[in-house]
mmCIF file of C-alpha atoms in Angstrom:
data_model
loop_
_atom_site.group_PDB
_atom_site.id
_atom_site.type_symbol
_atom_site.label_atom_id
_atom_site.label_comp_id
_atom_site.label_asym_id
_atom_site.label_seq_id
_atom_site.Cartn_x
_atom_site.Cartn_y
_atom_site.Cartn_z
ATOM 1 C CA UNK R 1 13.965 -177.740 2.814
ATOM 2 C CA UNK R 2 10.355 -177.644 3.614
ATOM 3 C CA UNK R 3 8.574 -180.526 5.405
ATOM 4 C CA UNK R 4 7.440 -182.115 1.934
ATOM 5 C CA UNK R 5 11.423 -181.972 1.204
ATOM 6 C CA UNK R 6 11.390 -180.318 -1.804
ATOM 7 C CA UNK R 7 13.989 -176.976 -1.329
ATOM 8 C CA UNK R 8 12.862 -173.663 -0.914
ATOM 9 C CA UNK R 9 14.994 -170.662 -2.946
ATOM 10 C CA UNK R 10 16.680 -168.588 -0.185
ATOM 11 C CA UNK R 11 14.772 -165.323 -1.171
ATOM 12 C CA UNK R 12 11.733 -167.814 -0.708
ATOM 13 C CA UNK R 13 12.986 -168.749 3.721
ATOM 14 C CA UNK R 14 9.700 -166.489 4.850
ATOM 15 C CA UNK R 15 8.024 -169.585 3.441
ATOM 16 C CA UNK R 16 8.811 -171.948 5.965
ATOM 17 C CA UNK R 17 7.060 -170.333 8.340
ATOM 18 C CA UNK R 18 3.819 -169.683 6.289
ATOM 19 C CA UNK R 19 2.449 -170.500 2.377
ATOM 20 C CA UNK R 20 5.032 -169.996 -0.328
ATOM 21 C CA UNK R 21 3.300 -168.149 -2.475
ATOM 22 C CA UNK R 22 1.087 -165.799 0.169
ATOM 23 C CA UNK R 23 2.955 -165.933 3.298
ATOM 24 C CA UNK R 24 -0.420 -166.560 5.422
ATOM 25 C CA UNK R 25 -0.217 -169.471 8.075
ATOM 26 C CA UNK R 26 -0.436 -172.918 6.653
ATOM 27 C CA UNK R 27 -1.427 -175.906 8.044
ATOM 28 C CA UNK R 28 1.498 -178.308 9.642
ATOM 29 C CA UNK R 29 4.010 -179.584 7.440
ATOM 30 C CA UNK R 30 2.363 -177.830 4.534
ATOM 31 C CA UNK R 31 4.110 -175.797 1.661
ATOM 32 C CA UNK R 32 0.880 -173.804 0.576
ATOM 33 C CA UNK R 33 -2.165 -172.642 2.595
ATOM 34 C CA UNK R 34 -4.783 -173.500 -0.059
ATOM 35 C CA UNK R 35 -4.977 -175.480 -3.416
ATOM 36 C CA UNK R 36 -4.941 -171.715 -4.990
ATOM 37 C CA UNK R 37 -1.959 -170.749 -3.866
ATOM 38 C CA UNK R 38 -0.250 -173.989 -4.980
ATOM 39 C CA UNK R 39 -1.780 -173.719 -8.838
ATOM 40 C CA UNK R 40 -0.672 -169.869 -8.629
ATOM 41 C CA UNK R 41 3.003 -170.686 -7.379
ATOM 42 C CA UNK R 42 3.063 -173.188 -10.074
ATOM 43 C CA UNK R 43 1.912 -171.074 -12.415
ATOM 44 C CA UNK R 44 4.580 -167.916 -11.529
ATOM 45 C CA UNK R 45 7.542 -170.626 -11.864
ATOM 46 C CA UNK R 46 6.133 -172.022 -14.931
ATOM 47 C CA UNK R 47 6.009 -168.550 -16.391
ATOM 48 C CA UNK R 48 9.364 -168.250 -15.680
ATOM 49 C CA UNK R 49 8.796 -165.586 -12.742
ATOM 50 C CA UNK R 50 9.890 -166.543 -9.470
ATOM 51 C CA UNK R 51 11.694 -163.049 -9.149
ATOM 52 C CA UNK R 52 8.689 -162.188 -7.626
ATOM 53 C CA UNK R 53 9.230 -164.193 -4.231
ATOM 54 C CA UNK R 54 12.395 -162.273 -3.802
ATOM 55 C CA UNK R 55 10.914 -158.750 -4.458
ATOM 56 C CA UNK R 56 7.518 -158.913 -2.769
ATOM 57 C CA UNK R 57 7.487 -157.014 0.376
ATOM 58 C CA UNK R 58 3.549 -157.419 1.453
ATOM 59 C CA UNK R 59 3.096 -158.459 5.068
ATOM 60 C CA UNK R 60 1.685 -162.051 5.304
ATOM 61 C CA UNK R 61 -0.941 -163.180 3.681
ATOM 62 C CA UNK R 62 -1.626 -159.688 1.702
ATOM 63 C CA UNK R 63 -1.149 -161.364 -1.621
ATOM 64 C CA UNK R 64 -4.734 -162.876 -1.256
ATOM 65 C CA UNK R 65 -7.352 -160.886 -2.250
ATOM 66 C CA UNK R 66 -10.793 -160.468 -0.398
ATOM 67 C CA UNK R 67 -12.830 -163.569 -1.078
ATOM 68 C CA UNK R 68 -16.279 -161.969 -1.340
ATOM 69 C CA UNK R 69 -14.531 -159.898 -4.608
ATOM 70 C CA UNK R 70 -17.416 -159.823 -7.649
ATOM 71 C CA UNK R 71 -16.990 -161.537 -10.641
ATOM 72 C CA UNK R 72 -17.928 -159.869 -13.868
ATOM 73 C CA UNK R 73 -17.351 -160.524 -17.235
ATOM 74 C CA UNK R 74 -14.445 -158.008 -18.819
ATOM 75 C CA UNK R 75 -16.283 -158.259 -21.907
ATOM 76 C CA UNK R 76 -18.868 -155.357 -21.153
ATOM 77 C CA UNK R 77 -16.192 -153.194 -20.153
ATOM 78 C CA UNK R 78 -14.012 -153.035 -23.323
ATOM 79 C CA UNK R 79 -13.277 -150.124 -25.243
ATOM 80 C CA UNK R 80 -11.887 -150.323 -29.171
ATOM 81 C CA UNK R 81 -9.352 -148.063 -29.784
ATOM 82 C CA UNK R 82 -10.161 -148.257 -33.729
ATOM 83 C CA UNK R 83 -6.150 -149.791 -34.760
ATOM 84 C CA UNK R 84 -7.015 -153.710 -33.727
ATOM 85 C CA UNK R 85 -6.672 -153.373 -30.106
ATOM 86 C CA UNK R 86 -8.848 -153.163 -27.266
ATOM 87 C CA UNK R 87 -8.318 -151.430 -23.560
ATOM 88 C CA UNK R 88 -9.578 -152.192 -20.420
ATOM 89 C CA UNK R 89 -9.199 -150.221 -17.344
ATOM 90 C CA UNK R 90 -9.476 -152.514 -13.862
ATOM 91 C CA UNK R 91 -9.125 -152.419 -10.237
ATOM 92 C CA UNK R 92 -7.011 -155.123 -8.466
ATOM 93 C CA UNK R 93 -7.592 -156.600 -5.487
ATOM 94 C CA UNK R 94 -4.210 -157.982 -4.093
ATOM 95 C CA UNK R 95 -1.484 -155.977 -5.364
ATOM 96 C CA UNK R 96 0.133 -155.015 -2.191
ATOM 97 C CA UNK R 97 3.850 -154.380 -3.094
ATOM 98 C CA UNK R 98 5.759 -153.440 -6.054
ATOM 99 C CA UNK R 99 6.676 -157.472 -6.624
ATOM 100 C CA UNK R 100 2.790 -158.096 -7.203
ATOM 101 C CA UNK R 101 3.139 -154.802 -9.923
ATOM 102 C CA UNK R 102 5.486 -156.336 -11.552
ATOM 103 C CA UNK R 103 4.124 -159.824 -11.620
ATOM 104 C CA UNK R 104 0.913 -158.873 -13.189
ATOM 105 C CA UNK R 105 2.996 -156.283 -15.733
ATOM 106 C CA UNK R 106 5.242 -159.348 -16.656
ATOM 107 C CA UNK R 107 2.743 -162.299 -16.409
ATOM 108 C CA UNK R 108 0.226 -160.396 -18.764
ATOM 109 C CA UNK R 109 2.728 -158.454 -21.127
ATOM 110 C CA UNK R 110 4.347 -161.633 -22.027
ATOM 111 C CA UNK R 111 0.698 -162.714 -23.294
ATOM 112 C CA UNK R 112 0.257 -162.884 -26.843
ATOM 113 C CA UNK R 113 -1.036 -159.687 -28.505
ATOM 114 C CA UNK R 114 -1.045 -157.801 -25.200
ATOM 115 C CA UNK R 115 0.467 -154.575 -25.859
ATOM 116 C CA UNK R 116 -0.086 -153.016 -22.814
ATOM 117 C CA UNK R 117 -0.040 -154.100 -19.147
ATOM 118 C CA UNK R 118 0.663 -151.105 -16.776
ATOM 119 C CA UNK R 119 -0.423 -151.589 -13.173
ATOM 120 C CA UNK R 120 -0.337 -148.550 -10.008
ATOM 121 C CA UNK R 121 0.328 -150.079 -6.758
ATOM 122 C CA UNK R 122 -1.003 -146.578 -5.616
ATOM 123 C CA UNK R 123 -4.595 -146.684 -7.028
ATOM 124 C CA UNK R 124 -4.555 -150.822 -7.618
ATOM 125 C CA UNK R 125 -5.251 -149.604 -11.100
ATOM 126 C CA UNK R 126 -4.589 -152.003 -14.069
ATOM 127 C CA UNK R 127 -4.998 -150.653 -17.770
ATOM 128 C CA UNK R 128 -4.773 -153.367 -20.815
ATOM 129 C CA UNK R 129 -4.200 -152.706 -24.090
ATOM 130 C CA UNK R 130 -4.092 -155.987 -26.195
ATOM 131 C CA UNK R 131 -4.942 -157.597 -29.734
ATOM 132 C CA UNK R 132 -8.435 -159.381 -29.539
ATOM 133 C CA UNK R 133 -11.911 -158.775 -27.942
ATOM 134 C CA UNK R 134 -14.186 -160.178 -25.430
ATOM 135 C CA UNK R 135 -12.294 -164.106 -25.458
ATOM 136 C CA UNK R 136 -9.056 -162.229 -25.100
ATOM 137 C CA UNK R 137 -10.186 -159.951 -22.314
ATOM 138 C CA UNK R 138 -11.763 -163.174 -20.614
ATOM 139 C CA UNK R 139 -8.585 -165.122 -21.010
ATOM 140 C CA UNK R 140 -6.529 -162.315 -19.835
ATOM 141 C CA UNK R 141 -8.390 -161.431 -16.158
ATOM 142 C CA UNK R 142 -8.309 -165.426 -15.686
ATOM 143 C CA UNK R 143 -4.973 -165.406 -15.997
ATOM 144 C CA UNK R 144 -4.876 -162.549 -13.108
ATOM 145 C CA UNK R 145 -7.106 -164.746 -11.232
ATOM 146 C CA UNK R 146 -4.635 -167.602 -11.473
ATOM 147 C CA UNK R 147 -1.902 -165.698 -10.005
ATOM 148 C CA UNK R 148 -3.798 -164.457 -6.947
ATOM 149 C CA UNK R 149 -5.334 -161.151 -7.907
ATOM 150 C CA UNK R 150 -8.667 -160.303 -8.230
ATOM 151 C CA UNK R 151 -10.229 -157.676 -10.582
ATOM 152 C CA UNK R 152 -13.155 -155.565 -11.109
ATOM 153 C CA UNK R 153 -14.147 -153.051 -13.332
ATOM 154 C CA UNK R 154 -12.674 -149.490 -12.884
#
C-alpha cells in the first residue's frame, strides 16, 4: 500500500520508494512526483497497459524527458504516401528501455487508423504510418506527450 492507501501491483514495489509512473523521488507520502506523471499513469491503466510497469527497466526517473524539449507542430513534417495514409518519422525523448518501446508501439497502434507505430530504443526513432493528416498527426504526438515522451522531428 502506498501512503495515500490505495495498493500498488507487485511489479509496481520500486514505486514506493519514488513516483509510480517515473521512478524519480517524490515528495513525502506522495504516489507521483508531478501532476504529469499522475495524468500519464492514469492514462497507461486506462489504456489498458500497465504491463509496462512490470517491463520497464530505466533507472529512476529516465522515463521523463528533458524539459527544455521543442515543441513543433507534426503537421509540417508529414509525408503522403499516395494510398490514404500519411508517415511521420520522429525522435523521442524518453524512451529509455524496451517497456517505454512497447508502450508507445501499443498506446499509438491501438489508435484509430494508425497503421504503423514502430519505435528503436537504439536511435529513439519513432516512424507513423496512420489514416488522416495534420489533426491526426497532432492528436497522435499529444497522445505521446501524455504518456511521458517527448518528440521532435527526425
Amino acid at each position: 500500500m502506498t501512503a495515500d492507501s490505495r495498493p500498488v501491483p507487485a511489479a509496481d514495489a520500486r514505486s514506493l520508494a519514488g513516483c509510480a509512473h517515473c521512478g524519480a523521488p517524490c515528495p513525502d507520502g506522495a504516489r507521483f512526483c508531478c501532476a504529469g506523471c499522475e495524468a500519464a499513469h492514469a492514462l497507461v491503466s486506462g489504456l489498458g497497459l500497465d504491463a509496462f510497469y512490470a517491463r520497464r527497466s530505466g533507472e529512476a526517473g529516465a522515463i521523463r524527458p528533458a524539459e527544455e524539449a521543442p515543441s513543433f507542430d507534426p503537421a509540417t513534417h508529414l509525408r503522403d504516401r499516395g494510398d490514404g495514409t500519411a508517415e511521420l518519422d520522429l525522435m523521442v525523448s524518453g524512451l529509455t528501455c524496451g517497456a517505454c518501446v512497447w508502450l508507445v508501439e501499443q498506446a499509438l497502434g491501438n489508435e484509430p487508423g494508425v497503421r504503423r507505430a514502430r519505435a528503436n530504443l537504439t536511435t529513439r526513432r519513432l516512424t507513423l504510418r496512420f489514416a488522416g493528416g495534420a489533426e491526426e498527426a497532432r492528436r497522435l504526438v499529444g497522445l505521446l506527450s501524455r504518456l511521458g515522451f517527448r518528440a521532435a522531428p527526425w
